[in-house]
Amino acid sequence: AGDIEAGKAKAALCNGCHGVNGISPNDLWPNLAGQKSGYLIKQLKAFRDNKRNDPMMAGIIKSLNDDDINNLAAYYSSLK
Amino acid sequence: AGDIEAGKAKAALCNGCHGVNGISPNDLWPNLAGQKSGYLIKQLKAFRDNKRNDPMMAGIIKSLNDDDINNLAAYYSSLK
């Protein structure tokens, strides 16, 4: 399973769009707080492997390895 | 904006995977409760227009029109 603290640190990349507490400031960007970790991992990998496309995510995802993805999923799913 | 009651009725199609209260019973299927309505609309239309692919969603989405999509988004975003 992912490391929540490491995920929280890595989430510095994500806070701008997804909100510091995982509640997004924009109606078009998803809330991540409390989302299913398996779903988050699947979507991050889909963005990484170009199975799902979003210009913003495409740029950010290239800097994430599998550990980062697991840690981010653990972190966001732990938020209420 | 969508009609929450009409969305709740249409959500009969969705409850099996996304949970009766929008909290999914499976780690791979996303929770929808409290998700951003604009994001939900964008994703439902992406599934409908084959810009996002999922075998399960592909089957269900064909039966939804724009009103259904707006109503479902209003309903799920209204859930806590």
Short mmCIF file of N, CA and C in Angstrom, two decimals:
data_model
loop_
_atom_site.label_atom_id
_atom_site.label_comp_id
_atom_site.label_asym_id
_atom_site.label_seq_id
_atom_site.Cartn_x
_atom_site.Cartn_y
_atom_site.Cartn_z
N ALA A 1 0.86 -1.20 0.00
CA ALA A 1 0.00 0.00 0.00
C ALA A 1 0.88 1.23 0.00
N GLY A 2 0.33 2.35 -0.39
CA GLY A 2 1.10 3.57 -0.52
C GLY A 2 1.40 4.20 0.84
N ASP A 3 2.30 5.16 0.82
CA ASP A 3 2.71 5.87 2.03
C ASP A 3 2.02 7.24 2.02
N ILE A 4 1.14 7.42 3.00
CA ILE A 4 0.31 8.63 3.01
C ILE A 4 1.16 9.90 3.14
N GLU A 5 2.17 9.86 4.02
CA GLU A 5 3.00 11.07 4.21
C GLU A 5 3.78 11.41 2.94
N ALA A 6 4.33 10.38 2.31
CA ALA A 6 5.06 10.62 1.06
C ALA A 6 4.10 11.15 0.01
N GLY A 7 2.87 10.62 0.02
CA GLY A 7 1.86 11.08 -0.94
C GLY A 7 1.51 12.54 -0.70
N LYS A 8 1.41 12.91 0.57
CA LYS A 8 1.07 14.29 0.91
C LYS A 8 2.15 15.23 0.38
N ALA A 9 3.41 14.82 0.51
CA ALA A 9 4.51 15.67 0.02
C ALA A 9 4.43 15.78 -1.51
N LYS A 10 4.22 14.65 -2.17
CA LYS A 10 4.16 14.65 -3.64
C LYS A 10 2.95 15.45 -4.13
N ALA A 11 1.91 15.53 -3.29
CA ALA A 11 0.67 16.21 -3.70
C ALA A 11 0.87 17.72 -3.88
N ALA A 12 2.05 18.20 -3.53
CA ALA A 12 2.34 19.63 -3.78
C ALA A 12 2.14 19.93 -5.27
N LEU A 13 2.37 18.90 -6.09
CA LEU A 13 2.19 19.04 -7.54
C LEU A 13 0.72 19.18 -7.92
N CYS A 14 -0.14 18.69 -7.05
CA CYS A 14 -1.56 18.51 -7.43
C CYS A 14 -2.47 19.56 -6.78
N ASN A 15 -1.96 20.18 -5.69
CA ASN A 15 -2.83 21.06 -4.88
C ASN A 15 -3.44 22.20 -5.69
N GLY A 16 -2.71 22.70 -6.65
CA GLY A 16 -3.19 23.86 -7.40
C GLY A 16 -4.52 23.61 -8.07
N CYS A 17 -4.69 22.40 -8.61
CA CYS A 17 -5.96 22.10 -9.32
C CYS A 17 -6.91 21.30 -8.44
N HIS A 18 -6.40 20.39 -7.64
CA HIS A 18 -7.27 19.49 -6.89
C HIS A 18 -7.54 19.98 -5.47
N GLY A 19 -6.93 21.13 -5.10
CA GLY A 19 -7.22 21.69 -3.77
C GLY A 19 -6.33 21.12 -2.71
N VAL A 20 -5.93 21.93 -1.75
CA VAL A 20 -5.00 21.51 -0.69
C VAL A 20 -5.59 20.36 0.11
N ASN A 21 -6.94 20.33 0.24
CA ASN A 21 -7.56 19.23 1.00
C ASN A 21 -8.27 18.24 0.07
N GLY A 22 -7.89 18.30 -1.20
CA GLY A 22 -8.45 17.34 -2.16
C GLY A 22 -9.84 17.70 -2.65
N ILE A 23 -10.29 18.93 -2.29
CA ILE A 23 -11.57 19.43 -2.81
C ILE A 23 -11.22 20.54 -3.81
N SER A 24 -11.54 20.31 -5.07
CA SER A 24 -11.07 21.18 -6.15
C SER A 24 -11.78 22.54 -6.15
N PRO A 25 -11.06 23.60 -6.50
CA PRO A 25 -11.64 24.94 -6.56
C PRO A 25 -12.39 25.21 -7.86
N ASN A 26 -12.43 24.21 -8.76
CA ASN A 26 -12.99 24.47 -10.09
C ASN A 26 -13.97 23.35 -10.45
N ASP A 27 -15.13 23.73 -11.00
CA ASP A 27 -16.19 22.76 -11.27
C ASP A 27 -15.78 21.68 -12.28
N LEU A 28 -14.74 21.96 -13.05
CA LEU A 28 -14.33 20.99 -14.08
C LEU A 28 -13.22 20.05 -13.61
N TRP A 29 -12.61 20.35 -12.44
CA TRP A 29 -11.52 19.51 -11.94
C TRP A 29 -12.05 18.69 -10.78
N PRO A 30 -11.82 17.37 -10.82
CA PRO A 30 -12.44 16.49 -9.83
C PRO A 30 -11.90 16.66 -8.41
N ASN A 31 -12.84 16.51 -7.46
CA ASN A 31 -12.40 16.33 -6.08
C ASN A 31 -11.70 14.97 -6.01
N LEU A 32 -10.66 14.88 -5.17
CA LEU A 32 -9.97 13.60 -5.01
C LEU A 32 -10.11 13.07 -3.59
N ALA A 33 -10.52 13.94 -2.66
CA ALA A 33 -10.62 13.53 -1.26
C ALA A 33 -11.57 12.35 -1.12
N GLY A 34 -11.10 11.28 -0.46
CA GLY A 34 -11.95 10.13 -0.18
C GLY A 34 -12.24 9.25 -1.38
N GLN A 35 -11.61 9.56 -2.53
CA GLN A 35 -11.85 8.72 -3.71
C GLN A 35 -11.18 7.35 -3.51
N LYS A 36 -11.65 6.35 -4.22
CA LYS A 36 -11.11 4.99 -4.09
C LYS A 36 -9.65 4.95 -4.55
N SER A 37 -8.77 4.35 -3.76
CA SER A 37 -7.34 4.36 -4.11
C SER A 37 -7.09 3.54 -5.37
N GLY A 38 -7.78 2.39 -5.50
CA GLY A 38 -7.58 1.58 -6.71
C GLY A 38 -7.97 2.33 -7.96
N TYR A 39 -9.06 3.11 -7.86
CA TYR A 39 -9.51 3.90 -9.01
C TYR A 39 -8.48 4.98 -9.34
N LEU A 40 -7.95 5.65 -8.30
CA LEU A 40 -6.96 6.71 -8.52
C LEU A 40 -5.71 6.15 -9.19
N ILE A 41 -5.26 4.98 -8.70
CA ILE A 41 -4.07 4.35 -9.30
C ILE A 41 -4.34 4.03 -10.77
N LYS A 42 -5.53 3.45 -11.03
CA LYS A 42 -5.87 3.06 -12.40
C LYS A 42 -5.90 4.30 -13.32
N GLN A 43 -6.45 5.41 -12.82
CA GLN A 43 -6.56 6.60 -13.67
C GLN A 43 -5.19 7.25 -13.89
N LEU A 44 -4.36 7.32 -12.83
CA LEU A 44 -3.03 7.92 -12.98
C LEU A 44 -2.21 7.12 -14.00
N LYS A 45 -2.33 5.80 -13.92
CA LYS A 45 -1.58 4.98 -14.87
C LYS A 45 -2.16 5.12 -16.28
N ALA A 46 -3.48 5.31 -16.37
CA ALA A 46 -4.10 5.51 -17.70
C ALA A 46 -3.59 6.82 -18.32
N PHE A 47 -3.47 7.85 -17.50
CA PHE A 47 -2.92 9.12 -18.02
C PHE A 47 -1.47 8.91 -18.44
N ARG A 48 -0.71 8.16 -17.61
CA ARG A 48 0.72 7.94 -17.90
C ARG A 48 0.89 7.15 -19.20
N ASP A 49 -0.01 6.16 -19.40
CA ASP A 49 0.11 5.26 -20.56
C ASP A 49 -0.73 5.75 -21.75
N ASN A 50 -1.18 7.00 -21.68
CA ASN A 50 -1.97 7.61 -22.76
C ASN A 50 -3.24 6.83 -23.11
N LYS A 51 -3.77 6.13 -22.11
CA LYS A 51 -5.09 5.47 -22.32
C LYS A 51 -6.19 6.43 -21.95
N ARG A 52 -5.83 7.47 -21.23
CA ARG A 52 -6.77 8.54 -20.91
C ARG A 52 -6.03 9.85 -21.14
N ASN A 53 -6.68 10.81 -21.78
CA ASN A 53 -5.96 12.01 -22.19
C ASN A 53 -6.47 13.27 -21.52
N ASP A 54 -5.54 14.06 -21.01
CA ASP A 54 -5.84 15.39 -20.52
C ASP A 54 -4.53 16.17 -20.60
N PRO A 55 -4.55 17.34 -21.26
CA PRO A 55 -3.31 18.08 -21.48
C PRO A 55 -2.57 18.41 -20.19
N MET A 56 -3.37 18.83 -19.17
CA MET A 56 -2.73 19.19 -17.89
C MET A 56 -2.08 17.97 -17.25
N MET A 57 -2.87 16.89 -17.17
CA MET A 57 -2.37 15.69 -16.49
C MET A 57 -1.17 15.11 -17.25
N ALA A 58 -1.21 15.18 -18.57
CA ALA A 58 -0.13 14.60 -19.38
C ALA A 58 1.22 15.19 -18.96
N GLY A 59 1.23 16.49 -18.71
CA GLY A 59 2.48 17.15 -18.35
C GLY A 59 2.99 16.70 -17.00
N ILE A 60 2.08 16.60 -16.05
CA ILE A 60 2.47 16.30 -14.67
C ILE A 60 2.83 14.83 -14.48
N ILE A 61 2.07 13.99 -15.16
CA ILE A 61 2.17 12.54 -14.89
C ILE A 61 3.55 11.99 -15.27
N LYS A 62 4.20 12.64 -16.22
CA LYS A 62 5.49 12.09 -16.69
C LYS A 62 6.53 12.10 -15.56
N SER A 63 6.29 12.96 -14.54
CA SER A 63 7.29 13.05 -13.45
C SER A 63 6.99 12.06 -12.33
N LEU A 64 5.94 11.25 -12.48
CA LEU A 64 5.54 10.35 -11.38
C LEU A 64 5.94 8.90 -11.67
N ASN A 65 6.56 8.24 -10.68
CA ASN A 65 6.84 6.81 -10.83
C ASN A 65 5.76 6.01 -10.08
N ASP A 66 5.87 4.69 -10.11
CA ASP A 66 4.82 3.84 -9.51
C ASP A 66 4.66 4.11 -8.01
N ASP A 67 5.78 4.33 -7.31
CA ASP A 67 5.68 4.61 -5.87
C ASP A 67 4.91 5.91 -5.65
N ASP A 68 5.24 6.94 -6.44
CA ASP A 68 4.54 8.22 -6.30
C ASP A 68 3.03 8.00 -6.49
N ILE A 69 2.70 7.21 -7.52
CA ILE A 69 1.28 6.97 -7.83
C ILE A 69 0.60 6.27 -6.66
N ASN A 70 1.25 5.23 -6.11
CA ASN A 70 0.66 4.52 -4.96
C ASN A 70 0.54 5.44 -3.75
N ASN A 71 1.57 6.28 -3.53
CA ASN A 71 1.54 7.17 -2.36
C ASN A 71 0.46 8.24 -2.51
N LEU A 72 0.32 8.80 -3.72
CA LEU A 72 -0.72 9.81 -3.95
C LEU A 72 -2.11 9.20 -3.75
N ALA A 73 -2.29 7.97 -4.24
CA ALA A 73 -3.59 7.32 -4.10
C ALA A 73 -3.91 7.07 -2.63
N ALA A 74 -2.88 6.64 -1.88
CA ALA A 74 -3.09 6.39 -0.44
C ALA A 74 -3.45 7.70 0.26
N TYR A 75 -2.72 8.77 -0.11
CA TYR A 75 -2.96 10.06 0.53
C TYR A 75 -4.38 10.56 0.26
N TYR A 76 -4.75 10.67 -1.01
CA TYR A 76 -6.06 11.25 -1.33
C TYR A 76 -7.21 10.39 -0.83
N SER A 77 -7.06 9.07 -0.89
CA SER A 77 -8.18 8.23 -0.41
C SER A 77 -8.32 8.34 1.10
N SER A 78 -7.24 8.79 1.77
CA SER A 78 -7.31 8.92 3.23
C SER A 78 -8.01 10.20 3.67
N LEU A 79 -8.19 11.14 2.74
CA LEU A 79 -8.81 12.41 3.11
C LEU A 79 -10.33 12.28 3.17
N LYS A 80 -10.96 13.04 4.07
CA LYS A 80 -12.43 12.98 4.16
C LYS A 80 -13.06 14.08 3.29
N ALA B 1 -29.42 24.11 -15.01
CA ALA B 1 -28.87 23.09 -14.10
C ALA B 1 -29.78 21.86 -14.14
N GLY B 2 -29.21 20.75 -13.68
CA GLY B 2 -29.93 19.49 -13.75
C GLY B 2 -31.02 19.40 -12.68
N ASP B 3 -31.86 18.40 -12.84
CA ASP B 3 -32.95 18.14 -11.90
C ASP B 3 -32.54 16.95 -11.02
N ILE B 4 -32.35 17.26 -9.71
CA ILE B 4 -31.84 16.24 -8.79
C ILE B 4 -32.77 15.03 -8.69
N GLU B 5 -34.09 15.27 -8.60
CA GLU B 5 -35.03 14.14 -8.47
C GLU B 5 -34.99 13.26 -9.72
N ALA B 6 -34.98 13.91 -10.89
CA ALA B 6 -34.92 13.12 -12.13
C ALA B 6 -33.60 12.36 -12.20
N GLY B 7 -32.53 13.00 -11.69
CA GLY B 7 -31.23 12.34 -11.68
C GLY B 7 -31.24 11.13 -10.76
N LYS B 8 -31.91 11.28 -9.63
CA LYS B 8 -31.97 10.16 -8.67
C LYS B 8 -32.68 8.97 -9.30
N ALA B 9 -33.74 9.25 -10.06
CA ALA B 9 -34.48 8.16 -10.73
C ALA B 9 -33.59 7.49 -11.78
N LYS B 10 -32.92 8.31 -12.56
CA LYS B 10 -32.06 7.76 -13.63
C LYS B 10 -30.88 6.99 -13.02
N ALA B 11 -30.48 7.36 -11.79
CA ALA B 11 -29.32 6.72 -11.15
C ALA B 11 -29.57 5.25 -10.83
N ALA B 12 -30.79 4.80 -11.04
CA ALA B 12 -31.06 3.35 -10.86
C ALA B 12 -30.10 2.54 -11.75
N LEU B 13 -29.73 3.16 -12.87
CA LEU B 13 -28.80 2.50 -13.79
C LEU B 13 -27.39 2.41 -13.21
N CYS B 14 -27.09 3.28 -12.26
CA CYS B 14 -25.70 3.48 -11.82
C CYS B 14 -25.43 2.85 -10.45
N ASN B 15 -26.52 2.65 -9.67
CA ASN B 15 -26.36 2.24 -8.27
C ASN B 15 -25.54 0.96 -8.11
N GLY B 16 -25.69 0.05 -9.04
CA GLY B 16 -25.01 -1.24 -8.90
C GLY B 16 -23.51 -1.10 -8.75
N CYS B 17 -22.93 -0.19 -9.53
CA CYS B 17 -21.46 -0.02 -9.47
C CYS B 17 -21.06 1.16 -8.58
N HIS B 18 -21.83 2.23 -8.61
CA HIS B 18 -21.41 3.44 -7.90
C HIS B 18 -22.03 3.57 -6.52
N GLY B 19 -22.87 2.57 -6.15
CA GLY B 19 -23.43 2.58 -4.79
C GLY B 19 -24.70 3.41 -4.70
N VAL B 20 -25.64 2.96 -3.90
CA VAL B 20 -26.95 3.63 -3.79
C VAL B 20 -26.77 5.07 -3.30
N ASN B 21 -25.72 5.31 -2.47
CA ASN B 21 -25.49 6.68 -1.97
C ASN B 21 -24.28 7.32 -2.64
N GLY B 22 -23.88 6.75 -3.78
CA GLY B 22 -22.78 7.35 -4.53
C GLY B 22 -21.41 7.00 -3.99
N ILE B 23 -21.39 6.05 -3.03
CA ILE B 23 -20.12 5.53 -2.51
C ILE B 23 -19.98 4.10 -3.03
N SER B 24 -18.98 3.91 -3.88
CA SER B 24 -18.88 2.64 -4.61
C SER B 24 -18.44 1.48 -3.73
N PRO B 25 -18.99 0.28 -3.99
CA PRO B 25 -18.63 -0.91 -3.20
C PRO B 25 -17.32 -1.56 -3.66
N ASN B 26 -16.68 -0.96 -4.69
CA ASN B 26 -15.51 -1.65 -5.26
C ASN B 26 -14.37 -0.64 -5.41
N ASP B 27 -13.16 -1.06 -5.04
CA ASP B 27 -12.01 -0.14 -5.01
C ASP B 27 -11.67 0.42 -6.39
N LEU B 28 -12.13 -0.25 -7.44
CA LEU B 28 -11.79 0.20 -8.79
C LEU B 28 -12.85 1.11 -9.41
N TRP B 29 -14.03 1.20 -8.75
CA TRP B 29 -15.12 2.04 -9.31
C TRP B 29 -15.21 3.30 -8.47
N PRO B 30 -15.22 4.46 -9.12
CA PRO B 30 -15.15 5.71 -8.37
C PRO B 30 -16.41 6.03 -7.56
N ASN B 31 -16.15 6.63 -6.38
CA ASN B 31 -17.25 7.26 -5.66
C ASN B 31 -17.70 8.46 -6.50
N LEU B 32 -19.01 8.73 -6.49
CA LEU B 32 -19.51 9.89 -7.23
C LEU B 32 -20.11 10.93 -6.30
N ALA B 33 -20.39 10.53 -5.06
CA ALA B 33 -21.05 11.45 -4.11
C ALA B 33 -20.19 12.69 -3.91
N GLY B 34 -20.81 13.86 -4.09
CA GLY B 34 -20.14 15.13 -3.86
C GLY B 34 -19.12 15.52 -4.91
N GLN B 35 -19.06 14.74 -5.99
CA GLN B 35 -18.10 15.08 -7.06
C GLN B 35 -18.59 16.34 -7.79
N LYS B 36 -17.70 17.05 -8.43
CA LYS B 36 -18.05 18.29 -9.13
C LYS B 36 -18.99 17.97 -10.30
N SER B 37 -20.09 18.70 -10.41
CA SER B 37 -21.07 18.40 -11.47
C SER B 37 -20.49 18.66 -12.86
N GLY B 38 -19.72 19.74 -13.01
CA GLY B 38 -19.11 20.03 -14.32
C GLY B 38 -18.19 18.90 -14.75
N TYR B 39 -17.45 18.36 -13.79
CA TYR B 39 -16.53 17.26 -14.10
C TYR B 39 -17.32 16.01 -14.51
N LEU B 40 -18.42 15.74 -13.76
CA LEU B 40 -19.24 14.55 -14.08
C LEU B 40 -19.83 14.67 -15.48
N ILE B 41 -20.33 15.87 -15.81
CA ILE B 41 -20.91 16.08 -17.15
C ILE B 41 -19.83 15.86 -18.21
N LYS B 42 -18.66 16.43 -17.96
CA LYS B 42 -17.56 16.31 -18.94
C LYS B 42 -17.17 14.84 -19.15
N GLN B 43 -17.12 14.08 -18.05
CA GLN B 43 -16.71 12.68 -18.19
C GLN B 43 -17.79 11.83 -18.85
N LEU B 44 -19.07 12.07 -18.48
CA LEU B 44 -20.16 11.30 -19.11
C LEU B 44 -20.17 11.56 -20.62
N LYS B 45 -19.97 12.82 -21.00
CA LYS B 45 -19.95 13.13 -22.44
C LYS B 45 -18.72 12.54 -23.10
N ALA B 46 -17.60 12.48 -22.36
CA ALA B 46 -16.38 11.88 -22.93
C ALA B 46 -16.62 10.38 -23.20
N PHE B 47 -17.29 9.72 -22.26
CA PHE B 47 -17.61 8.30 -22.48
C PHE B 47 -18.55 8.17 -23.68
N ARG B 48 -19.52 9.07 -23.77
CA ARG B 48 -20.52 9.00 -24.86
C ARG B 48 -19.85 9.23 -26.20
N ASP B 49 -18.88 10.15 -26.23
CA ASP B 49 -18.24 10.52 -27.50
C ASP B 49 -16.94 9.74 -27.74
N ASN B 50 -16.76 8.66 -26.97
CA ASN B 50 -15.58 7.79 -27.10
C ASN B 50 -14.26 8.53 -26.95
N LYS B 51 -14.27 9.61 -26.17
CA LYS B 51 -13.00 10.28 -25.85
C LYS B 51 -12.41 9.67 -24.61
N ARG B 52 -13.21 8.95 -23.86
CA ARG B 52 -12.76 8.18 -22.71
C ARG B 52 -13.40 6.81 -22.82
N ASN B 53 -12.62 5.79 -22.56
CA ASN B 53 -13.14 4.45 -22.83
C ASN B 53 -13.24 3.59 -21.59
N ASP B 54 -14.36 2.94 -21.40
CA ASP B 54 -14.55 1.92 -20.37
C ASP B 54 -15.69 1.03 -20.86
N PRO B 55 -15.42 -0.28 -20.90
CA PRO B 55 -16.43 -1.18 -21.49
C PRO B 55 -17.79 -1.09 -20.79
N MET B 56 -17.76 -1.01 -19.45
CA MET B 56 -19.02 -0.94 -18.71
C MET B 56 -19.76 0.35 -19.05
N MET B 57 -19.03 1.47 -18.97
CA MET B 57 -19.67 2.77 -19.19
C MET B 57 -20.18 2.87 -20.63
N ALA B 58 -19.41 2.31 -21.56
CA ALA B 58 -19.79 2.43 -22.98
C ALA B 58 -21.20 1.89 -23.20
N GLY B 59 -21.50 0.78 -22.52
CA GLY B 59 -22.81 0.16 -22.70
C GLY B 59 -23.93 1.01 -22.15
N ILE B 60 -23.69 1.57 -20.98
CA ILE B 60 -24.77 2.31 -20.28
C ILE B 60 -24.98 3.69 -20.89
N ILE B 61 -23.86 4.31 -21.27
CA ILE B 61 -23.93 5.72 -21.69
C ILE B 61 -24.79 5.93 -22.93
N LYS B 62 -24.88 4.90 -23.77
CA LYS B 62 -25.62 5.08 -25.04
C LYS B 62 -27.10 5.38 -24.77
N SER B 63 -27.57 4.97 -23.54
CA SER B 63 -29.00 5.18 -23.25
C SER B 63 -29.26 6.55 -22.62
N LEU B 64 -28.21 7.37 -22.46
CA LEU B 64 -28.39 8.65 -21.77
C LEU B 64 -28.40 9.83 -22.75
N ASN B 65 -29.38 10.74 -22.59
CA ASN B 65 -29.35 11.96 -23.40
C ASN B 65 -28.79 13.11 -22.55
N ASP B 66 -28.70 14.30 -23.12
CA ASP B 66 -28.08 15.43 -22.41
C ASP B 66 -28.80 15.75 -21.11
N ASP B 67 -30.13 15.69 -21.14
CA ASP B 67 -30.87 15.97 -19.90
C ASP B 67 -30.53 14.95 -18.81
N ASP B 68 -30.49 13.68 -19.20
CA ASP B 68 -30.13 12.64 -18.22
C ASP B 68 -28.76 12.95 -17.62
N ILE B 69 -27.82 13.33 -18.48
CA ILE B 69 -26.45 13.59 -18.03
C ILE B 69 -26.45 14.76 -17.04
N ASN B 70 -27.17 15.84 -17.38
CA ASN B 70 -27.23 16.98 -16.47
C ASN B 70 -27.91 16.62 -15.15
N ASN B 71 -28.97 15.81 -15.25
CA ASN B 71 -29.71 15.43 -14.03
C ASN B 71 -28.86 14.53 -13.13
N LEU B 72 -28.15 13.58 -13.75
CA LEU B 72 -27.28 12.68 -12.97
C LEU B 72 -26.17 13.49 -12.28
N ALA B 73 -25.61 14.45 -13.02
CA ALA B 73 -24.53 15.26 -12.43
C ALA B 73 -25.06 16.08 -11.26
N ALA B 74 -26.28 16.63 -11.42
CA ALA B 74 -26.87 17.41 -10.32
C ALA B 74 -27.12 16.51 -9.11
N TYR B 75 -27.63 15.32 -9.39
CA TYR B 75 -27.94 14.39 -8.30
C TYR B 75 -26.69 14.00 -7.52
N TYR B 76 -25.69 13.46 -8.22
CA TYR B 76 -24.49 12.96 -7.52
C TYR B 76 -23.71 14.07 -6.83
N SER B 77 -23.67 15.25 -7.45
CA SER B 77 -22.91 16.33 -6.80
C SER B 77 -23.65 16.83 -5.56
N SER B 78 -24.94 16.52 -5.48
CA SER B 78 -25.71 16.97 -4.31
C SER B 78 -25.53 16.04 -3.11
N LEU B 79 -24.96 14.85 -3.36
CA LEU B 79 -24.82 13.88 -2.26
C LEU B 79 -23.59 14.20 -1.43
N LYS B 80 -23.66 13.91 -0.13
CA LYS B 80 -22.49 14.16 0.72
C LYS B 80 -21.61 12.93 0.81
#
